[in-house]
Every structure is written in C-alpha cells, then in structure tokens.
PDB file of C-alpha atoms in Angstrom:
ATOM      1  CA  UNK A   1       0.000   0.000   0.000  1.00  0.00           C
ATOM      2  CA  UNK A   2       1.027   3.625  -0.448  1.00  0.00           C
ATOM      3  CA  UNK A   3       2.607   5.316   2.549  1.00  0.00           C
ATOM      4  CA  UNK A   4       4.509   8.563   3.019  1.00  0.00           C
ATOM      5  CA  UNK A   5       6.415   9.778   6.058  1.00  0.00           C
ATOM      6  CA  UNK A   6       7.960  13.167   6.703  1.00  0.00           C
ATOM      7  CA  UNK A   7      11.128  13.590   8.725  1.00  0.00           C
ATOM      8  CA  UNK A   8      13.255  16.510   9.772  1.00  0.00           C
ATOM      9  CA  UNK A   9      14.056  18.780  12.691  1.00  0.00           C
ATOM     10  CA  UNK A  10      11.281  19.731  15.062  1.00  0.00           C
ATOM     11  CA  UNK A  11      12.982  23.015  15.939  1.00  0.00           C
ATOM     12  CA  UNK A  12      14.969  25.410  13.803  1.00  0.00           C
ATOM     13  CA  UNK A  13      16.335  28.849  14.546  1.00  0.00           C
ATOM     14  CA  UNK A  14      15.433  31.963  12.586  1.00  0.00           C
ATOM     15  CA  UNK A  15      17.559  32.441   9.451  1.00  0.00           C
ATOM     16  CA  UNK A  16      18.485  28.759   9.358  1.00  0.00           C
ATOM     17  CA  UNK A  17      17.721  26.448   6.457  1.00  0.00           C
ATOM     18  CA  UNK A  18      15.120  23.732   6.952  1.00  0.00           C
ATOM     19  CA  UNK A  19      15.590  20.378   5.262  1.00  0.00           C
ATOM     20  CA  UNK A  20      12.677  17.954   5.235  1.00  0.00           C
ATOM     21  CA  UNK A  21      12.633  14.457   3.790  1.00  0.00           C
ATOM     22  CA  UNK A  22       9.609  12.561   2.534  1.00  0.00           C
ATOM     23  CA  UNK A  23      10.190   8.813   2.434  1.00  0.00           C
ATOM     24  CA  UNK A  24       7.559   6.876   0.596  1.00  0.00           C
ATOM     25  CA  UNK A  25       6.630   3.336  -0.391  1.00  0.00           C
ATOM     26  CA  UNK A  26       4.062   1.647  -2.553  1.00  0.00           C
ATOM     27  CA  UNK A  27       4.869   3.608  -5.690  1.00  0.00           C
ATOM     28  CA  UNK A  28       7.851   4.791  -7.678  1.00  0.00           C
ATOM     29  CA  UNK A  29       8.646   8.347  -8.687  1.00  0.00           C
ATOM     30  CA  UNK A  30      10.121   6.976 -11.889  1.00  0.00           C
ATOM     31  CA  UNK A  31       6.631   5.904 -12.996  1.00  0.00           C
ATOM     32  CA  UNK A  32       4.968   8.236 -15.480  1.00  0.00           C
ATOM     33  CA  UNK A  33       2.349  10.415 -13.829  1.00  0.00           C
ATOM     34  CA  UNK A  34       3.637  10.131 -10.291  1.00  0.00           C
ATOM     35  CA  UNK A  35       4.311  13.312  -8.355  1.00  0.00           C
ATOM     36  CA  UNK A  36       5.047  14.321  -4.752  1.00  0.00           C
ATOM     37  CA  UNK A  37       3.950  17.626  -3.244  1.00  0.00           C
ATOM     38  CA  UNK A  38       4.707  19.488  -0.045  1.00  0.00           C
ATOM     39  CA  UNK A  39       1.929  21.314   1.787  1.00  0.00           C
ATOM     40  CA  UNK A  40       2.093  23.086   5.132  1.00  0.00           C
ATOM     41  CA  UNK A  41      -0.376  24.200   7.770  1.00  0.00           C
ATOM     42  CA  UNK A  42       0.384  26.751  10.478  1.00  0.00           C
ATOM     43  CA  UNK A  43      -1.284  25.953  13.807  1.00  0.00           C
ATOM     44  CA  UNK A  44      -5.013  26.613  13.558  1.00  0.00           C
ATOM     45  CA  UNK A  45      -4.763  27.870   9.984  1.00  0.00           C
ATOM     46  CA  UNK A  46      -5.459  26.677   6.465  1.00  0.00           C
ATOM     47  CA  UNK A  47      -3.437  24.457   4.182  1.00  0.00           C
ATOM     48  CA  UNK A  48      -0.796  26.096   1.989  1.00  0.00           C
ATOM     49  CA  UNK A  49       0.650  24.339  -1.060  1.00  0.00           C
ATOM     50  CA  UNK A  50       4.428  24.724  -1.326  1.00  0.00           C
ATOM     51  CA  UNK A  51       5.963  22.692  -4.142  1.00  0.00           C
ATOM     52  CA  UNK A  52       5.709  19.626  -6.339  1.00  0.00           C
ATOM     53  CA  UNK A  53       8.166  17.408  -8.177  1.00  0.00           C
ATOM     54  CA  UNK A  54       7.101  15.132 -11.000  1.00  0.00           C
ATOM     55  CA  UNK A  55       8.356  11.777 -12.249  1.00  0.00           C
ATOM     56  CA  UNK A  56      10.197  13.583 -15.060  1.00  0.00           C
ATOM     57  CA  UNK A  57      11.911  15.918 -12.545  1.00  0.00           C
ATOM     58  CA  UNK A  58       9.710  18.875 -13.474  1.00  0.00           C
ATOM     59  CA  UNK A  59       9.352  21.165 -10.474  1.00  0.00           C
ATOM     60  CA  UNK A  60       6.742  23.724  -9.473  1.00  0.00           C
ATOM     61  CA  UNK A  61       6.777  26.170  -6.559  1.00  0.00           C
ATOM     62  CA  UNK A  62       4.578  28.478  -4.557  1.00  0.00           C
ATOM     63  CA  UNK A  63       4.709  31.957  -6.049  1.00  0.00           C
ATOM     64  CA  UNK A  64       5.368  33.663  -2.718  1.00  0.00           C
ATOM     65  CA  UNK A  65       7.979  31.179  -1.513  1.00  0.00           C
ATOM     66  CA  UNK A  66       9.760  30.118  -4.681  1.00  0.00           C
ATOM     67  CA  UNK A  67      12.923  32.066  -3.924  1.00  0.00           C
ATOM     68  CA  UNK A  68      13.326  30.116  -0.666  1.00  0.00           C
ATOM     69  CA  UNK A  69      12.294  26.614  -1.738  1.00  0.00           C
ATOM     70  CA  UNK A  70      14.102  23.788  -3.472  1.00  0.00           C
ATOM     71  CA  UNK A  71      12.548  20.393  -4.106  1.00  0.00           C
ATOM     72  CA  UNK A  72      14.484  17.357  -5.276  1.00  0.00           C
ATOM     73  CA  UNK A  73      14.094  13.597  -5.512  1.00  0.00           C
ATOM     74  CA  UNK A  74      16.165  10.493  -5.042  1.00  0.00           C
ATOM     75  CA  UNK A  75      14.290   7.876  -6.995  1.00  0.00           C
ATOM     76  CA  UNK A  76      16.490   5.015  -5.849  1.00  0.00           C
ATOM     77  CA  UNK A  77      15.851   5.845  -2.191  1.00  0.00           C
ATOM     78  CA  UNK A  78      12.155   6.663  -2.704  1.00  0.00           C
ATOM     79  CA  UNK A  79      12.675  10.081  -1.157  1.00  0.00           C
ATOM     80  CA  UNK A  80      11.770  13.662  -1.896  1.00  0.00           C
ATOM     81  CA  UNK A  81      13.616  16.475  -0.134  1.00  0.00           C
ATOM     82  CA  UNK A  82      12.375  20.002   0.452  1.00  0.00           C
ATOM     83  CA  UNK A  83      14.690  22.761   1.596  1.00  0.00           C
ATOM     84  CA  UNK A  84      13.470  26.142   2.782  1.00  0.00           C
ATOM     85  CA  UNK A  85      16.002  28.869   3.429  1.00  0.00           C
ATOM     86  CA  UNK A  86      15.942  31.810   5.806  1.00  0.00           C
ATOM     87  CA  UNK A  87      13.372  30.356   8.196  1.00  0.00           C
ATOM     88  CA  UNK A  88      11.218  32.746  10.197  1.00  0.00           C
ATOM     89  CA  UNK A  89       8.802  32.202  13.098  1.00  0.00           C
ATOM     90  CA  UNK A  90       5.885  32.620  10.661  1.00  0.00           C
ATOM     91  CA  UNK A  91       7.093  29.409   8.987  1.00  0.00           C
ATOM     92  CA  UNK A  92       6.116  27.447  12.083  1.00  0.00           C
ATOM     93  CA  UNK A  93       3.746  24.817  10.750  1.00  0.00           C
ATOM     94  CA  UNK A  94       3.028  21.168  10.227  1.00  0.00           C
ATOM     95  CA  UNK A  95       4.610  20.140   6.939  1.00  0.00           C
ATOM     96  CA  UNK A  96       2.970  17.373   4.914  1.00  0.00           C
ATOM     97  CA  UNK A  97       4.143  15.493   1.865  1.00  0.00           C
ATOM     98  CA  UNK A  98       1.552  13.934  -0.410  1.00  0.00           C
ATOM     99  CA  UNK A  99       1.366  11.901  -3.585  1.00  0.00           C
ATOM    100  CA  UNK A 100      -0.387  12.835  -6.779  1.00  0.00           C
ATOM    101  CA  UNK A 101      -0.803   9.524  -8.550  1.00  0.00           C
ATOM    102  CA  UNK A 102      -2.525  10.591 -11.723  1.00  0.00           C
ATOM    103  CA  UNK A 103      -5.677   8.655 -10.923  1.00  0.00           C
ATOM    104  CA  UNK A 104      -7.407  11.308  -8.868  1.00  0.00           C
ATOM    105  CA  UNK A 105      -7.950  14.313 -11.081  1.00  0.00           C
ATOM    106  CA  UNK A 106      -4.556  15.816 -10.225  1.00  0.00           C
ATOM    107  CA  UNK A 107      -5.436  15.871  -6.540  1.00  0.00           C
ATOM    108  CA  UNK A 108      -3.200  14.525  -3.790  1.00  0.00           C
ATOM    109  CA  UNK A 109      -4.584  11.120  -2.883  1.00  0.00           C
ATOM    110  CA  UNK A 110      -2.169   9.906  -0.199  1.00  0.00           C
ATOM    111  CA  UNK A 111      -0.676  12.038   2.559  1.00  0.00           C
ATOM    112  CA  UNK A 112       1.929  11.582   5.241  1.00  0.00           C
ATOM    113  CA  UNK A 113       0.976  12.258   8.854  1.00  0.00           C
ATOM    114  CA  UNK A 114       2.903  15.517   8.870  1.00  0.00           C
ATOM    115  CA  UNK A 115       5.803  16.849  10.899  1.00  0.00           C
ATOM    116  CA  UNK A 116       5.605  19.926  13.107  1.00  0.00           C
ATOM    117  CA  UNK A 117       8.419  22.409  12.627  1.00  0.00           C
ATOM    118  CA  UNK A 118       8.784  25.241  15.114  1.00  0.00           C
ATOM    119  CA  UNK A 119      10.927  28.240  14.289  1.00  0.00           C
ATOM    120  CA  UNK A 120      12.243  29.888  17.411  1.00  0.00           C
ATOM    121  CA  UNK A 121      15.479  31.168  18.837  1.00  0.00           C
TER     122      UNK A 121
ATOM    123  CA  UNK B   1      -2.476  32.886  -8.311  1.00  0.00           C
ATOM    124  CA  UNK B   2      -6.042  31.598  -8.274  1.00  0.00           C
ATOM    125  CA  UNK B   3      -7.877  32.509  -5.072  1.00  0.00           C
ATOM    126  CA  UNK B   4     -10.267  29.964  -3.596  1.00  0.00           C
ATOM    127  CA  UNK B   5     -13.010  31.276  -1.332  1.00  0.00           C
ATOM    128  CA  UNK B   6     -15.095  28.931   0.786  1.00  0.00           C
ATOM    129  CA  UNK B   7     -18.337  29.686   2.541  1.00  0.00           C
ATOM    130  CA  UNK B   8     -19.351  29.509   5.221  1.00  0.00           C
ATOM    131  CA  UNK B   9     -16.238  29.533   7.396  1.00  0.00           C
ATOM    132  CA  UNK B  10     -18.062  27.406   9.913  1.00  0.00           C
ATOM    133  CA  UNK B  11     -21.414  25.705  10.155  1.00  0.00           C
ATOM    134  CA  UNK B  12     -23.246  24.305  13.133  1.00  0.00           C
ATOM    135  CA  UNK B  13     -25.223  21.198  12.350  1.00  0.00           C
ATOM    136  CA  UNK B  14     -26.729  18.102  13.888  1.00  0.00           C
ATOM    137  CA  UNK B  15     -26.507  14.429  13.048  1.00  0.00           C
ATOM    138  CA  UNK B  16     -28.787  13.742  10.115  1.00  0.00           C
ATOM    139  CA  UNK B  17     -28.646  17.274   8.733  1.00  0.00           C
ATOM    140  CA  UNK B  18     -27.889  18.068   5.124  1.00  0.00           C
ATOM    141  CA  UNK B  19     -24.833  20.295   4.906  1.00  0.00           C
ATOM    142  CA  UNK B  20     -23.687  22.282   1.885  1.00  0.00           C
ATOM    143  CA  UNK B  21     -20.324  24.021   1.531  1.00  0.00           C
ATOM    144  CA  UNK B  22     -19.472  26.236  -1.394  1.00  0.00           C
ATOM    145  CA  UNK B  23     -16.139  27.081  -2.997  1.00  0.00           C
ATOM    146  CA  UNK B  24     -15.570  29.835  -5.520  1.00  0.00           C
ATOM    147  CA  UNK B  25     -12.489  30.215  -7.696  1.00  0.00           C
ATOM    148  CA  UNK B  26     -11.232  33.620  -8.822  1.00  0.00           C
ATOM    149  CA  UNK B  27     -10.729  32.233 -12.348  1.00  0.00           C
ATOM    150  CA  UNK B  28     -12.323  29.419 -14.278  1.00  0.00           C
ATOM    151  CA  UNK B  29     -10.789  26.068 -13.410  1.00  0.00           C
ATOM    152  CA  UNK B  30     -12.953  23.705 -15.425  1.00  0.00           C
ATOM    153  CA  UNK B  31     -13.739  20.741 -13.198  1.00  0.00           C
ATOM    154  CA  UNK B  32     -10.310  20.568 -11.622  1.00  0.00           C
ATOM    155  CA  UNK B  33     -11.405  20.862  -8.025  1.00  0.00           C
ATOM    156  CA  UNK B  34     -10.829  18.576  -5.065  1.00  0.00           C
ATOM    157  CA  UNK B  35     -12.386  18.410  -1.618  1.00  0.00           C
ATOM    158  CA  UNK B  36     -10.524  17.230   1.471  1.00  0.00           C
ATOM    159  CA  UNK B  37     -11.657  16.410   4.993  1.00  0.00           C
ATOM    160  CA  UNK B  38      -9.331  17.075   7.902  1.00  0.00           C
ATOM    161  CA  UNK B  39      -9.789  16.064  11.519  1.00  0.00           C
ATOM    162  CA  UNK B  40      -7.743  17.605  14.339  1.00  0.00           C
ATOM    163  CA  UNK B  41      -4.159  16.400  14.405  1.00  0.00           C
ATOM    164  CA  UNK B  42      -4.588  14.373  11.232  1.00  0.00           C
ATOM    165  CA  UNK B  43      -3.598  14.718   7.608  1.00  0.00           C
ATOM    166  CA  UNK B  44      -6.210  15.788   5.082  1.00  0.00           C
ATOM    167  CA  UNK B  45      -8.139  13.013   3.391  1.00  0.00           C
ATOM    168  CA  UNK B  46      -9.194  13.231  -0.246  1.00  0.00           C
ATOM    169  CA  UNK B  47     -12.970  12.988  -0.564  1.00  0.00           C
ATOM    170  CA  UNK B  48     -13.782  14.161  -4.070  1.00  0.00           C
ATOM    171  CA  UNK B  49     -11.723  14.965  -7.153  1.00  0.00           C
ATOM    172  CA  UNK B  50     -12.540  16.386 -10.553  1.00  0.00           C
ATOM    173  CA  UNK B  51     -15.378  18.272  -8.840  1.00  0.00           C
ATOM    174  CA  UNK B  52     -17.746  15.316  -8.551  1.00  0.00           C
ATOM    175  CA  UNK B  53     -15.849  12.002  -8.507  1.00  0.00           C
ATOM    176  CA  UNK B  54     -15.935  10.226  -5.179  1.00  0.00           C
ATOM    177  CA  UNK B  55     -12.568   8.900  -4.051  1.00  0.00           C
ATOM    178  CA  UNK B  56     -12.540   5.156  -3.429  1.00  0.00           C
ATOM    179  CA  UNK B  57     -13.857   4.240  -0.002  1.00  0.00           C
ATOM    180  CA  UNK B  58     -15.606   7.549   0.652  1.00  0.00           C
ATOM    181  CA  UNK B  59     -19.253   7.174   1.730  1.00  0.00           C
ATOM    182  CA  UNK B  60     -21.892   8.045  -0.831  1.00  0.00           C
ATOM    183  CA  UNK B  61     -23.439  10.658   1.458  1.00  0.00           C
ATOM    184  CA  UNK B  62     -20.674  12.946   0.189  1.00  0.00           C
ATOM    185  CA  UNK B  63     -21.184  14.502  -3.206  1.00  0.00           C
ATOM    186  CA  UNK B  64     -19.664  17.313  -5.210  1.00  0.00           C
ATOM    187  CA  UNK B  65     -20.853  19.437  -8.073  1.00  0.00           C
ATOM    188  CA  UNK B  66     -19.969  22.470 -10.109  1.00  0.00           C
ATOM    189  CA  UNK B  67     -17.640  23.642 -12.840  1.00  0.00           C
ATOM    190  CA  UNK B  68     -15.982  26.826 -13.949  1.00  0.00           C
ATOM    191  CA  UNK B  69     -15.801  28.970 -10.840  1.00  0.00           C
ATOM    192  CA  UNK B  70     -18.525  27.702  -8.497  1.00  0.00           C
ATOM    193  CA  UNK B  71     -18.460  24.396  -6.678  1.00  0.00           C
ATOM    194  CA  UNK B  72     -20.400  22.658  -3.921  1.00  0.00           C
ATOM    195  CA  UNK B  73     -19.724  19.881  -1.445  1.00  0.00           C
ATOM    196  CA  UNK B  74     -22.830  18.297   0.036  1.00  0.00           C
ATOM    197  CA  UNK B  75     -23.134  15.883   2.929  1.00  0.00           C
ATOM    198  CA  UNK B  76     -26.607  14.437   2.586  1.00  0.00           C
ATOM    199  CA  UNK B  77     -27.026  13.141   6.131  1.00  0.00           C
ATOM    200  CA  UNK B  78     -24.355  14.238   8.571  1.00  0.00           C
ATOM    201  CA  UNK B  79     -22.816  11.481  10.667  1.00  0.00           C
ATOM    202  CA  UNK B  80     -20.853  11.876  13.916  1.00  0.00           C
ATOM    203  CA  UNK B  81     -17.581  11.089  12.130  1.00  0.00           C
ATOM    204  CA  UNK B  82     -18.172  13.915   9.630  1.00  0.00           C
ATOM    205  CA  UNK B  83     -17.500  16.686  12.130  1.00  0.00           C
ATOM    206  CA  UNK B  84     -14.276  18.064  10.713  1.00  0.00           C
ATOM    207  CA  UNK B  85     -12.831  20.863   8.608  1.00  0.00           C
ATOM    208  CA  UNK B  86     -13.280  20.721   4.849  1.00  0.00           C
ATOM    209  CA  UNK B  87     -10.994  22.294   2.254  1.00  0.00           C
ATOM    210  CA  UNK B  88     -11.336  22.813  -1.458  1.00  0.00           C
ATOM    211  CA  UNK B  89      -8.276  22.902  -3.717  1.00  0.00           C
ATOM    212  CA  UNK B  90      -7.958  23.890  -7.336  1.00  0.00           C
ATOM    213  CA  UNK B  91      -5.943  21.434  -9.431  1.00  0.00           C
ATOM    214  CA  UNK B  92      -6.100  23.336 -12.702  1.00  0.00           C
ATOM    215  CA  UNK B  93      -3.139  25.674 -12.479  1.00  0.00           C
ATOM    216  CA  UNK B  94       0.140  26.103 -10.626  1.00  0.00           C
ATOM    217  CA  UNK B  95       0.585  27.077  -7.930  1.00  0.00           C
ATOM    218  CA  UNK B  96      -2.138  24.935  -6.451  1.00  0.00           C
ATOM    219  CA  UNK B  97      -4.283  26.821  -3.963  1.00  0.00           C
ATOM    220  CA  UNK B  98      -6.634  25.865  -1.159  1.00  0.00           C
ATOM    221  CA  UNK B  99      -9.690  27.501   0.300  1.00  0.00           C
ATOM    222  CA  UNK B 100      -9.548  28.778   3.854  1.00  0.00           C
ATOM    223  CA  UNK B 101     -11.545  25.835   5.174  1.00  0.00           C
ATOM    224  CA  UNK B 102     -15.041  25.243   6.527  1.00  0.00           C
ATOM    225  CA  UNK B 103     -15.424  23.811  10.001  1.00  0.00           C
ATOM    226  CA  UNK B 104     -18.458  21.600  10.486  1.00  0.00           C
ATOM    227  CA  UNK B 105     -19.316  21.494  14.163  1.00  0.00           C
ATOM    228  CA  UNK B 106     -22.155  20.658  16.453  1.00  0.00           C
TER     229      UNK B 106
END
C-alpha cells in the first residue's frame, strides 16, 4: 500500500535552512504520472501548497515562496527532499508530503501524517 | 495565483442534517477541483476529485458538483464522524491553492 512519512528537525532557529525528507513506499517516482507535493499548515490555519516534483523531474513552486524553496528527488531511495532557506517564526507549521498519482484528477490522494516544525530562537 | 473562497467559514449542524459548503475560484478552473476532509491532528483526506468524482472508499453521502468557478460539497445526512474541517483545492493551475476551510461542528 502507499505510505509517506515526513522527517526533519522539530525546531529550527530563525535564518536557518530547513531540510525535510519525505520517504515513501508503494509507488515509484520513476513511474509516469507520479508526483510528490509538499503542503504546510500553520497551527489553527489553512493548508498552503508549497511545491511539487514530478516523475520527469519537473518542479513547481509556490509563487510567494519560490525564492526560498528547493525540491528534489532520489528515486532510488524513494525520497523527496524540500529545503526552505531563511526560516522565520511565521514558517512554524506542520509540513505534509503527499502523492499525486494521476488517478485522482490531479489531486493529492495519499498524505503523510505531517511533521511539526517550530521556528524559534 | 487563483484565489479559492469557501463559505461559510463554519457551520453548526446536527446528526442527520444536510450540509452544503461552497467554494468559488477567482478564475475558471474547469472541473479541476478537489475536496478534502481534515480532523484535528490528522492529515487531510481526499474525498472528491474532478469536482464530482468520489474517491474510493468515501461514503456516498458525500457529493460534489460544479464547474468553472462555483463548486459545492454536500453531505446528505451528517454522521458523527463527519464533524471536521473541509478544504477545497484547485488542481487546474500552478501554484495549487486551497480555500480557507469550513469547520463543520455541532
């Protein structure tokens, strides 16, 4: 079955760079149509889409955050990595990775449980 | 970016009630709209994609409709496990964008 799991630091300091890893199973990012997205949710607030990487290595980013984000994949390890530079307390959120499998109208059909990242000195 | 506006922001309802949530896109998005359900402390769960297609395993009391800019999620008979926050998301254009959420509460 399809599973995704986010990992990374729970606490980062302002100005630091955050690196998050999404480790998945049950599908391959080398398969045509497969994609992995990152979405975040500040405490008590709405979901915010951040970035997506496709099976062909095509990458898309949030307009407001694109200068700070980099998404990459390691197909052999079944991992997708998101880096976000210059972290600020407003970036405190739960970060989710999710799969877009091409069978669900371009929606994300499987999600990880999320990882809470707090930005504080 | 396409703005997604949900209404209402919250709705109080009882078990058995019919609940309708609307989502409006700032530009036409065809039928490329998804609905998610999120419970506290959990990841969102895909309910409906392509505006009206029920994701596998989702109860038939959930339904979606609409195209272009105006969309609706309907729960025909609210069950205790349906109390949650619901989000719409446009899947037509990058960057993807979500609505602000609608909390369904007692």
